[in-house]
XYZ file of C-alpha atoms in Angstrom:
526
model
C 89.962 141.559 97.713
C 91.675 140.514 94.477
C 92.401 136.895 93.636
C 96.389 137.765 94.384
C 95.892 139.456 97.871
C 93.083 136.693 98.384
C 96.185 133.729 97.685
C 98.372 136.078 99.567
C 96.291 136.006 102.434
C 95.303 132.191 102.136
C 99.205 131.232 102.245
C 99.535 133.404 104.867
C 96.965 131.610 107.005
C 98.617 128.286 106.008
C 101.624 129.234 107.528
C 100.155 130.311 110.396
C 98.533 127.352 110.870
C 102.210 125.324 110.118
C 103.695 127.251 112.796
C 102.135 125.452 115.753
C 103.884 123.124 117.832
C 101.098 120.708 117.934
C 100.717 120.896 114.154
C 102.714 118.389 111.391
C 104.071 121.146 108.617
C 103.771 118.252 105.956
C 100.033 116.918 106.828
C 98.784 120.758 106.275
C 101.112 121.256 102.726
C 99.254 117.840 101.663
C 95.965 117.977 102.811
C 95.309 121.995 102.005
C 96.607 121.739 98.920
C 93.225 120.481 98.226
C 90.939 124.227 99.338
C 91.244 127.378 97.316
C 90.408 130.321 98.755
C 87.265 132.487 97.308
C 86.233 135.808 98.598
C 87.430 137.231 101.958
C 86.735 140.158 104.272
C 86.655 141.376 107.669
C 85.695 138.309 109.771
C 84.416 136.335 106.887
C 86.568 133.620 104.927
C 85.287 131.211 101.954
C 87.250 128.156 100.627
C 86.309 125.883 98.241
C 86.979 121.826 98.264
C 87.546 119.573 95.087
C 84.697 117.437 96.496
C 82.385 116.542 99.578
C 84.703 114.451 100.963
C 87.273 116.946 101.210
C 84.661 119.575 102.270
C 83.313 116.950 105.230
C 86.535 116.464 106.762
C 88.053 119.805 106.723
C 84.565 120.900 108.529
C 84.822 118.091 110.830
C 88.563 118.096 111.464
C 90.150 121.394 110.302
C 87.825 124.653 110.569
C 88.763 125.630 113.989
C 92.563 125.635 113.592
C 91.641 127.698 110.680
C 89.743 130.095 112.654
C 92.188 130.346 115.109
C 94.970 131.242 112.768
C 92.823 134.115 111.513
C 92.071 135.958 114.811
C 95.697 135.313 115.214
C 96.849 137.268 111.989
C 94.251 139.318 112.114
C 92.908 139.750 115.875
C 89.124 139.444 115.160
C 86.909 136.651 115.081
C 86.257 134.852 111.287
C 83.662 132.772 110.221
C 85.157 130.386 107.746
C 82.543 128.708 104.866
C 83.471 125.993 102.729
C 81.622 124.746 99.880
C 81.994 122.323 96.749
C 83.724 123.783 93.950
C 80.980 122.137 91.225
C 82.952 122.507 88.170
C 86.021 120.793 89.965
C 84.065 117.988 91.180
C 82.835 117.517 87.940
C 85.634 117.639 86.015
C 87.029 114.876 87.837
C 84.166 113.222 87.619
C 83.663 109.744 85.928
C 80.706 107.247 84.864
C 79.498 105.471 88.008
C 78.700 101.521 87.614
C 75.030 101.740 87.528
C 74.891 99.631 91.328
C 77.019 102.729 92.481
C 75.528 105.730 93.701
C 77.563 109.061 93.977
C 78.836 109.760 97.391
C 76.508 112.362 99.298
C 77.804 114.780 101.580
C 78.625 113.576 105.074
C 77.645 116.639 107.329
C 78.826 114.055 110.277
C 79.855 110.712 110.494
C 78.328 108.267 112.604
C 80.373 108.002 115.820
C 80.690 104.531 115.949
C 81.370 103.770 112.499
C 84.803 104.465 110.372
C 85.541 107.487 109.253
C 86.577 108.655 106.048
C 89.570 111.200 105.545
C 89.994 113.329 102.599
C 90.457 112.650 98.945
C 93.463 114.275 98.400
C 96.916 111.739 97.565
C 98.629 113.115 100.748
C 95.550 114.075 103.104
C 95.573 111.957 106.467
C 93.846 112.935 110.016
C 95.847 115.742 112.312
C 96.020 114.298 115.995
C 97.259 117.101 117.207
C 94.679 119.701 115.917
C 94.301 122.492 118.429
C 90.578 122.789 117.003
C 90.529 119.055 118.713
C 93.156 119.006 120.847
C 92.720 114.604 120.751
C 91.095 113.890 117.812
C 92.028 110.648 116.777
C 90.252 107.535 114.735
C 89.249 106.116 118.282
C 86.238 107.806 117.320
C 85.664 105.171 114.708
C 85.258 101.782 114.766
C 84.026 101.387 118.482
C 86.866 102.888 119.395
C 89.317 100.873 118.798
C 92.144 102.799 116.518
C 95.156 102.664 115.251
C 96.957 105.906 113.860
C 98.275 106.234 110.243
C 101.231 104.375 108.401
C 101.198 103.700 112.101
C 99.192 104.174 115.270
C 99.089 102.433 118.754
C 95.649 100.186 118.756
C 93.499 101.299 122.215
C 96.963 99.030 123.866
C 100.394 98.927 122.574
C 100.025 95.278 123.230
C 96.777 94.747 121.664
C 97.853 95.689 118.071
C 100.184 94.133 115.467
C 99.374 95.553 112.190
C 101.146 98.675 111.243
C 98.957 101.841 110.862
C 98.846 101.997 107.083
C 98.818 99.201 108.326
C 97.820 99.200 111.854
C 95.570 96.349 113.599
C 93.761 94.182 111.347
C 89.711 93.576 111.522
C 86.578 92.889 109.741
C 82.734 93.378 109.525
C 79.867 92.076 112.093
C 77.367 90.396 110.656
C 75.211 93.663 109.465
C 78.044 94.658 107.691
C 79.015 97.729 110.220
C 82.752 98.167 110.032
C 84.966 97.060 112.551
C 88.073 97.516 111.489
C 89.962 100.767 112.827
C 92.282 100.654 109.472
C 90.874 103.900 107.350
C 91.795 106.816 105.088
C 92.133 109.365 107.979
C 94.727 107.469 109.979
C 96.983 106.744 107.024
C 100.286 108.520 107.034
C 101.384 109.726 103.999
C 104.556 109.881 102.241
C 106.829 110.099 98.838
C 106.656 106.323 99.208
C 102.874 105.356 99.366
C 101.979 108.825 97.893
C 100.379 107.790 94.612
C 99.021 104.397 95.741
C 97.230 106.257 98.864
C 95.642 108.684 95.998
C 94.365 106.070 93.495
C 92.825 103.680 96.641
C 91.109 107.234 97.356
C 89.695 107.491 93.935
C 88.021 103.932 94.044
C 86.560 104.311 97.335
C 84.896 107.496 96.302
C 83.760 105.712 93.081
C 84.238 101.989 92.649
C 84.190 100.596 89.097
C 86.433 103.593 86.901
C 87.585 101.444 84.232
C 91.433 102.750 84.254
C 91.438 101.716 87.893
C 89.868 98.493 87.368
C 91.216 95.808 88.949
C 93.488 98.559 90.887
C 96.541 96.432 92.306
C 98.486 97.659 94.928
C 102.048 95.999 95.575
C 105.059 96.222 98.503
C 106.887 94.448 100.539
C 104.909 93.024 104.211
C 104.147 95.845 106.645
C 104.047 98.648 104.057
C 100.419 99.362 104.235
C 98.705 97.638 101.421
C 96.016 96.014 103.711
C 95.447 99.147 105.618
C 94.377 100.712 102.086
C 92.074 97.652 101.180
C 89.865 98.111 104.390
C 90.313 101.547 103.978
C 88.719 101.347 100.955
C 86.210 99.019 102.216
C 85.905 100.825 105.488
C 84.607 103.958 103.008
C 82.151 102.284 100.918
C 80.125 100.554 103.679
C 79.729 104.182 105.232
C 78.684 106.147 102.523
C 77.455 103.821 99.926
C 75.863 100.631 102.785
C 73.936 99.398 99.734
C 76.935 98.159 98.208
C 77.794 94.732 98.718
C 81.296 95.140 99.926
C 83.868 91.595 100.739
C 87.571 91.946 102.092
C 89.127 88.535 101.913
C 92.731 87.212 102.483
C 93.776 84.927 99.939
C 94.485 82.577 102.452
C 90.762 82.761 103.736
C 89.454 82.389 99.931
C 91.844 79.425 99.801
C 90.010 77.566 102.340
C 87.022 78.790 101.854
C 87.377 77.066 97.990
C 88.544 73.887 99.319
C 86.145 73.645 101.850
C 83.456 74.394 99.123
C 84.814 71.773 96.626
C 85.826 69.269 99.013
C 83.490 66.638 97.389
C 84.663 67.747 93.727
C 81.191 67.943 93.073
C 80.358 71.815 91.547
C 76.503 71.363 91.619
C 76.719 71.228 95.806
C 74.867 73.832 96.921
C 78.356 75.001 99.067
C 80.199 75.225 95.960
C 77.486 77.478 94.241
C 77.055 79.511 97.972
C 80.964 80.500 97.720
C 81.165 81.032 93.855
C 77.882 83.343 94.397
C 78.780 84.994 97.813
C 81.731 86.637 95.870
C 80.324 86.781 92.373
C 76.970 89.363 94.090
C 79.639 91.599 95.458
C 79.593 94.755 94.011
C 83.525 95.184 95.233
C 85.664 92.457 95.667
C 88.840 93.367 97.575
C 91.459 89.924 97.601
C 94.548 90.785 99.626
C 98.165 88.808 99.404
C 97.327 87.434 95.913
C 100.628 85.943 95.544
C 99.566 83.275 97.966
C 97.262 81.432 95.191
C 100.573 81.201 92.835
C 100.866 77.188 92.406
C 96.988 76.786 93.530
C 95.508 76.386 89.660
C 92.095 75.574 90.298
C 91.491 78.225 92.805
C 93.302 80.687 90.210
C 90.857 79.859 87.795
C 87.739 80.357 90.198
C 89.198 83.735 91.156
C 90.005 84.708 87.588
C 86.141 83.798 86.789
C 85.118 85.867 89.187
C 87.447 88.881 88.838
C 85.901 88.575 84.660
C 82.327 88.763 85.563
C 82.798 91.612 88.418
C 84.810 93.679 85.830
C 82.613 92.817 82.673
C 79.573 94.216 84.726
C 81.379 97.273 86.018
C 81.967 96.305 89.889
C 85.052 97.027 91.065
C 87.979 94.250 91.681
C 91.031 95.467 93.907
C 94.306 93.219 94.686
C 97.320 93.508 96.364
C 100.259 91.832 96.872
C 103.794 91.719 98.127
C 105.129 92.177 94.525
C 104.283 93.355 91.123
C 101.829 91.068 89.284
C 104.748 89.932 86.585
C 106.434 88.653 89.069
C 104.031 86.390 90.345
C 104.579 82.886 89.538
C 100.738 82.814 87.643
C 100.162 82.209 83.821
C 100.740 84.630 81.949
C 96.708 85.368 81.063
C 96.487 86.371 84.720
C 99.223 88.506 85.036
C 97.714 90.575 81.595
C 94.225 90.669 83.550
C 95.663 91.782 87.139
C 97.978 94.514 85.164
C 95.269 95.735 83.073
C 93.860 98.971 85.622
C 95.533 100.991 87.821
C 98.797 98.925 89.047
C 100.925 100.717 91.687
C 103.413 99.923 94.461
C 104.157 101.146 97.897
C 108.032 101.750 98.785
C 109.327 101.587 102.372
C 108.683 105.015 104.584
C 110.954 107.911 104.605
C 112.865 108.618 107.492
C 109.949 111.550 107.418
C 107.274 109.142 107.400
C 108.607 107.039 109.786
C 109.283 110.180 111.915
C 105.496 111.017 111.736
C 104.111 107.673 112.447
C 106.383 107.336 115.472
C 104.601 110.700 116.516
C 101.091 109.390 115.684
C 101.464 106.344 117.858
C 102.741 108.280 121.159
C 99.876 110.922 120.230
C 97.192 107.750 120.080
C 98.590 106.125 123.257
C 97.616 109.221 125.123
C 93.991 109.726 123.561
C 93.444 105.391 124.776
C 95.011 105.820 127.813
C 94.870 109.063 129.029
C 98.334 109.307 129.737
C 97.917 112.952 128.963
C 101.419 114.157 130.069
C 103.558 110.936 128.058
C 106.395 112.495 126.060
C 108.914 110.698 124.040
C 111.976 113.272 123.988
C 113.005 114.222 120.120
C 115.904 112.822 120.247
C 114.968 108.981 120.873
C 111.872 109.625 118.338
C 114.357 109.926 115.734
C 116.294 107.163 116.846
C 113.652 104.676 116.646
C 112.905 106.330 113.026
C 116.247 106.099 111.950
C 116.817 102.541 112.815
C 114.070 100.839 111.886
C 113.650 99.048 109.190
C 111.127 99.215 106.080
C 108.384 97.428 108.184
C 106.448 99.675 110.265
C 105.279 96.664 112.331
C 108.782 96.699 113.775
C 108.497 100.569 113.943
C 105.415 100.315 116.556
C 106.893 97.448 118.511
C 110.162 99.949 119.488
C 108.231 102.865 120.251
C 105.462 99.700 122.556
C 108.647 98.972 124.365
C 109.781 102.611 125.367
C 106.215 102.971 126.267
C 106.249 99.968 128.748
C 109.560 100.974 129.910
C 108.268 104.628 130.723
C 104.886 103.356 132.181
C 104.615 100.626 133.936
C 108.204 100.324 134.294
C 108.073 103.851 135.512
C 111.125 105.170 133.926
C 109.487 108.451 132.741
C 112.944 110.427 132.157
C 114.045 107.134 129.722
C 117.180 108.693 127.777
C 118.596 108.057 124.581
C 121.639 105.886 125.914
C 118.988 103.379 128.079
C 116.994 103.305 124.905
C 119.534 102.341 122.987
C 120.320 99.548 125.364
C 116.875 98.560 125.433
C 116.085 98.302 121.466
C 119.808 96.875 121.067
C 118.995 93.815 119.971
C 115.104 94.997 118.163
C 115.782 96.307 114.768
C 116.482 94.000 111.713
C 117.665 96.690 109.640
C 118.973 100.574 109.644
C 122.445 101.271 111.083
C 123.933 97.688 112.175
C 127.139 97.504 114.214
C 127.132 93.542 113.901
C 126.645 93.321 109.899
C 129.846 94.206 107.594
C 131.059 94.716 103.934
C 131.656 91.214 103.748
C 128.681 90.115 104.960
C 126.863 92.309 101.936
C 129.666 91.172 99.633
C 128.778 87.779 100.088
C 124.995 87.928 99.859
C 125.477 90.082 96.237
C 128.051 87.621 94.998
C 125.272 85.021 95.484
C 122.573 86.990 94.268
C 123.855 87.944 91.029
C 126.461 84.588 90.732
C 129.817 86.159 90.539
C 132.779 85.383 92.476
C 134.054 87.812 94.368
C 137.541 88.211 92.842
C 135.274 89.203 90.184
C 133.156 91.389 92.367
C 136.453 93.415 93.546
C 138.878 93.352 90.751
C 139.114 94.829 87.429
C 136.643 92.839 84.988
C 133.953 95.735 83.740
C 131.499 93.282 81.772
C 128.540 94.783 82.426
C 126.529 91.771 84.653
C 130.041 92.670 87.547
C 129.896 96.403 87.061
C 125.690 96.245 87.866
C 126.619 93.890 90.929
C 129.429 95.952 91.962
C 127.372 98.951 91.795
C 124.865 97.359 93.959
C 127.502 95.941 96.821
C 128.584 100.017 97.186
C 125.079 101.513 97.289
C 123.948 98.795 100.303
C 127.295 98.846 101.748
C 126.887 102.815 101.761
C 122.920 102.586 102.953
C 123.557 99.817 105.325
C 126.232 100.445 107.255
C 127.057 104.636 106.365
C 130.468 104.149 105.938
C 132.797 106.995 104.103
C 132.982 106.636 100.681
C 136.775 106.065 100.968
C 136.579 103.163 103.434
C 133.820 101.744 101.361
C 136.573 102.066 98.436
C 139.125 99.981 99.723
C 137.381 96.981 100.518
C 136.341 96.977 96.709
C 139.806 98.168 95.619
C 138.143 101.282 94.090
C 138.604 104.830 94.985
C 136.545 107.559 96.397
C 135.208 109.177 93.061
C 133.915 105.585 91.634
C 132.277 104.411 94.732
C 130.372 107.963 95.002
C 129.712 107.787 91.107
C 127.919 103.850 91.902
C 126.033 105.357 94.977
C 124.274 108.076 93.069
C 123.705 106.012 89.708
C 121.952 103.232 91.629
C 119.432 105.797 93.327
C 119.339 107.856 90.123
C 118.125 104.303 88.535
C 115.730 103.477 91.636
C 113.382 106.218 90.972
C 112.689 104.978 87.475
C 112.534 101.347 87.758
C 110.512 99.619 90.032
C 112.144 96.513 89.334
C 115.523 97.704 90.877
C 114.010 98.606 93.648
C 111.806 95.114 94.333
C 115.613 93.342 93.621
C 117.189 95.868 96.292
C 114.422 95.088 99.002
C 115.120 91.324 98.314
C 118.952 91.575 98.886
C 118.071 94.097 101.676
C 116.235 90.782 103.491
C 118.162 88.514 102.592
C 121.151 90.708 104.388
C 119.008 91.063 107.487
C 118.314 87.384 107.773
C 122.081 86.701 108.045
């Protein structure tokens, strides 16, 4: 078969394998991006994978609903092969530290530890795999899983943290993860995307010096931690003789002033927490912006993060904004900034969509609730209305859980849903919030009045805050154009003209789009 009926063929199965119900379109497009087809013939199929990572979990997760799209296209039974495409792999190779060994391939992960998921920027686990008809992360970690930018923990109740960002967790003391939080059960999206990708990368080989320190930024509930255990999660399973430390800034906090108490740096607790983090071969320090105003720790950690990078380890941050706008001297900011910086964005309605899907999905694995449904309809409601926090995301879809369960309201409709999530969302569509509630919040915000705000001045400090009071008027409460117009004396033209120049600006400045999230809370808070 020639390499254009062989691609022809290979898109052909893709599709097939898009078009079944229990299938996400947008997981396949991402994750089999990543396998290129190389010879094919009756019953026989061979792909290749950019790496063993990829190669593990399509073998582990993917090959049957492969199969089965075959002997559906072609009504005969396929054996489907996937190897390593070398040159690939070692093209995207790059110079190991010399503690780091290169990941071997995982013919099968232990049950009870965390799985990995695959390299690729948008790859994440397929719950609803016909090849495994409930696979899920609860294979991981004991058990106890939470699904992508968002899946249920083993109980609604039970879990808090968001699936990129789902429940949070640590190590035992042999090091065996714990934490459910990993690659597989991260949703992807346009909004965590790139992020998602580079935490791959360092997993798979800690210490790259372009990703070194790699700092990962976004606003509380986006999924930063999830991608810092992920990370972690993936190193103590394929690569155990790393040393490996997660710590919350808060936790290194006390930990340093518990150390120092005595202000005496030749106790043996001071030199026990200065080494404990100084052997580690990765250092992973989570909500960073927490030691702003805490100088001495700063200059511990900054000691620390030197030596780890000057020998090659890998040092990864994150925090709930970009590093230059932490309140830190300036010599930090340079060092924090100097890898691999990137930020996370709130989910897509898409995203949010999916993860809604991956926690009902998860909830049935735990609780063998095999015959739970959420209709459509109310899936998208709780999408749409949601803010950018997936925390708040799980809690709505917990409640019409409990309301369908063990309130036994199994034919819950849209209208009682409604009522029962009334008063649940901070953001989305708002009935209570208006345009002079957001008028008010950007006159304060960018300190104009607002006869300035709505009449005719055009310096360029009103027309940027004018601009902004349309686009949130039009994102926060959908009205028409025209009615938007009025209350800012313009027409319809101008206030469509300031909607699509703000988002035309978002996707090229990150620092719009930190200053929109702020005024976004600030508007919910009211």
């Amino acid at each position: 078969m020639d390499s254009e009926m062989l691609e022809k063929a290979w898109g052909d199965v893709c599709s097939q394998v898009k078009s079944y119900n229990n299938i996400d379109p947008t997981q396949i497009n991402a994750f089999f991006s990543r396998l290129h087809p190389q010879a094919m013939s009756e019953g026989f199929l061979m792909l290749t994978a950019d790496n063993d990572f990829i190669k593990t979990w399509i073998e582990k997760h993917y090959v049957e609903v492969i199969k089965q799209a075959l002997g559906d296209l072609y009504h005969i039974p396929y054996m489907v092969v996937i190897e390593v495409d070398v040159t690939a792999a070692q093209a995207n190779a790059q110079p190991a530290p010399v503690q780091s060994s290169p990941v071997q391939p995982q013919t099968q992960m232990p049950a009870a530890a965390t799985q990995p998921v695959s390299a690729t920027p948008a790859a994440q686990s397929n719950p609803y795999s016909p090849s495994q008809p409930y696979a899920s992360p609860s294979h991981a970690a004991g058990g106890a899983a939470s699904v992508g930018l968002g899946g249920p923990s083993s109980s609604p109740a039970g879990a808090e943290e968001y699936a990129a960002h789902g429940i949070s967790s640590d190590v035992d003391e042999m090091g065996k993860p714990t934490s459910s939080l990993t690659f597989e059960n991260f949703v992807i999206g346009d909004s965590n995307r790139m992020a998602y990708s580079m935490a791959v990368a360092v997993a798979e080989m800690p210490g790259k010096a372009h990703l070194n320190p790699l700092f990962i930024y976004g606003k509380s509930g986006l999924g930063k931690t999830h991608l810092l255990r992920a990370i972690q999660n993936y190193i103590i399973e394929t690569m155990p003789h790393l040393s490996t430390i997660y710590v919350d800034s808060a936790e290194l906090l006390s930990d340093y002033m518990e150390a120092s108490a005595a202000h005496d740096k030749e106790k043996s607790s001071y030199k026990n927490f200065k080494t404990r983090y100084e052997d580690a071969d990765v250092l992973l320090i989570d909500d960073v912006q927490y030691l702003q105003g805490k100088k001495q720790t700063l200059d511990i950690v900054f000691q620390i993060f030197n030596k780890l990078t000057s020998q090659g380890k890998q040092v990864v941050l994150s925090a709930d904004r970009a590093p230059k706008n932490i309140d830190i001297d300036e010599r930090y900011k340079s060092r924090f900034n100097s890898g691999g910086t990137f930020d996370i964005q709130p989910p897509e309605i898409e995203t949010k969509l999916g993860i809604v899907k991956s926690f009902v999905e998860e909830y049935r694995i735990n609780e063998g609730i095999r015959e739970l449904s959420i209709p459509e309809d109310i899936q998208l409601y709780i999408a749409e209305s949601s803010s950018s926090n997936i925390r708040e995301l799980k809690s709505a879809v917990t409640k019409v859980i409990y309301q369908m369960t063990f309130f036994n309201q199994p034919d819950i409709s849209l209208a009682d849903v409604r009522d029962l999530l009334e008063n649940h969302f901070s953001g989305g569509p708002s009935k209570r919030l208006t345009v002079s509630d957001i008028q008010k919040e950007v006159e304060n915000f960018y300190k104009i009045s607002h006869a300035e705000l709505i009449g005719k001045k055009r310096t360029r400090n009103i027309i940027y805050a004018r601009q902004i009071g349309i686009y949130l008027c039009r994102q926060l409460l959908d009205l028409p154009f025209n009615d938007i117009g009025k209350q800012f004396n313009r027409d319809h033209s101008t206030v469509m003209y300031s909607v699509t120049n703000v988002e035309e600006k978002m996707k090229e400045s990150r620092e719009l789009r930190e200053e929109l999230e702020a005024l976004k809370q600030l508007i919910r808070e009211i």
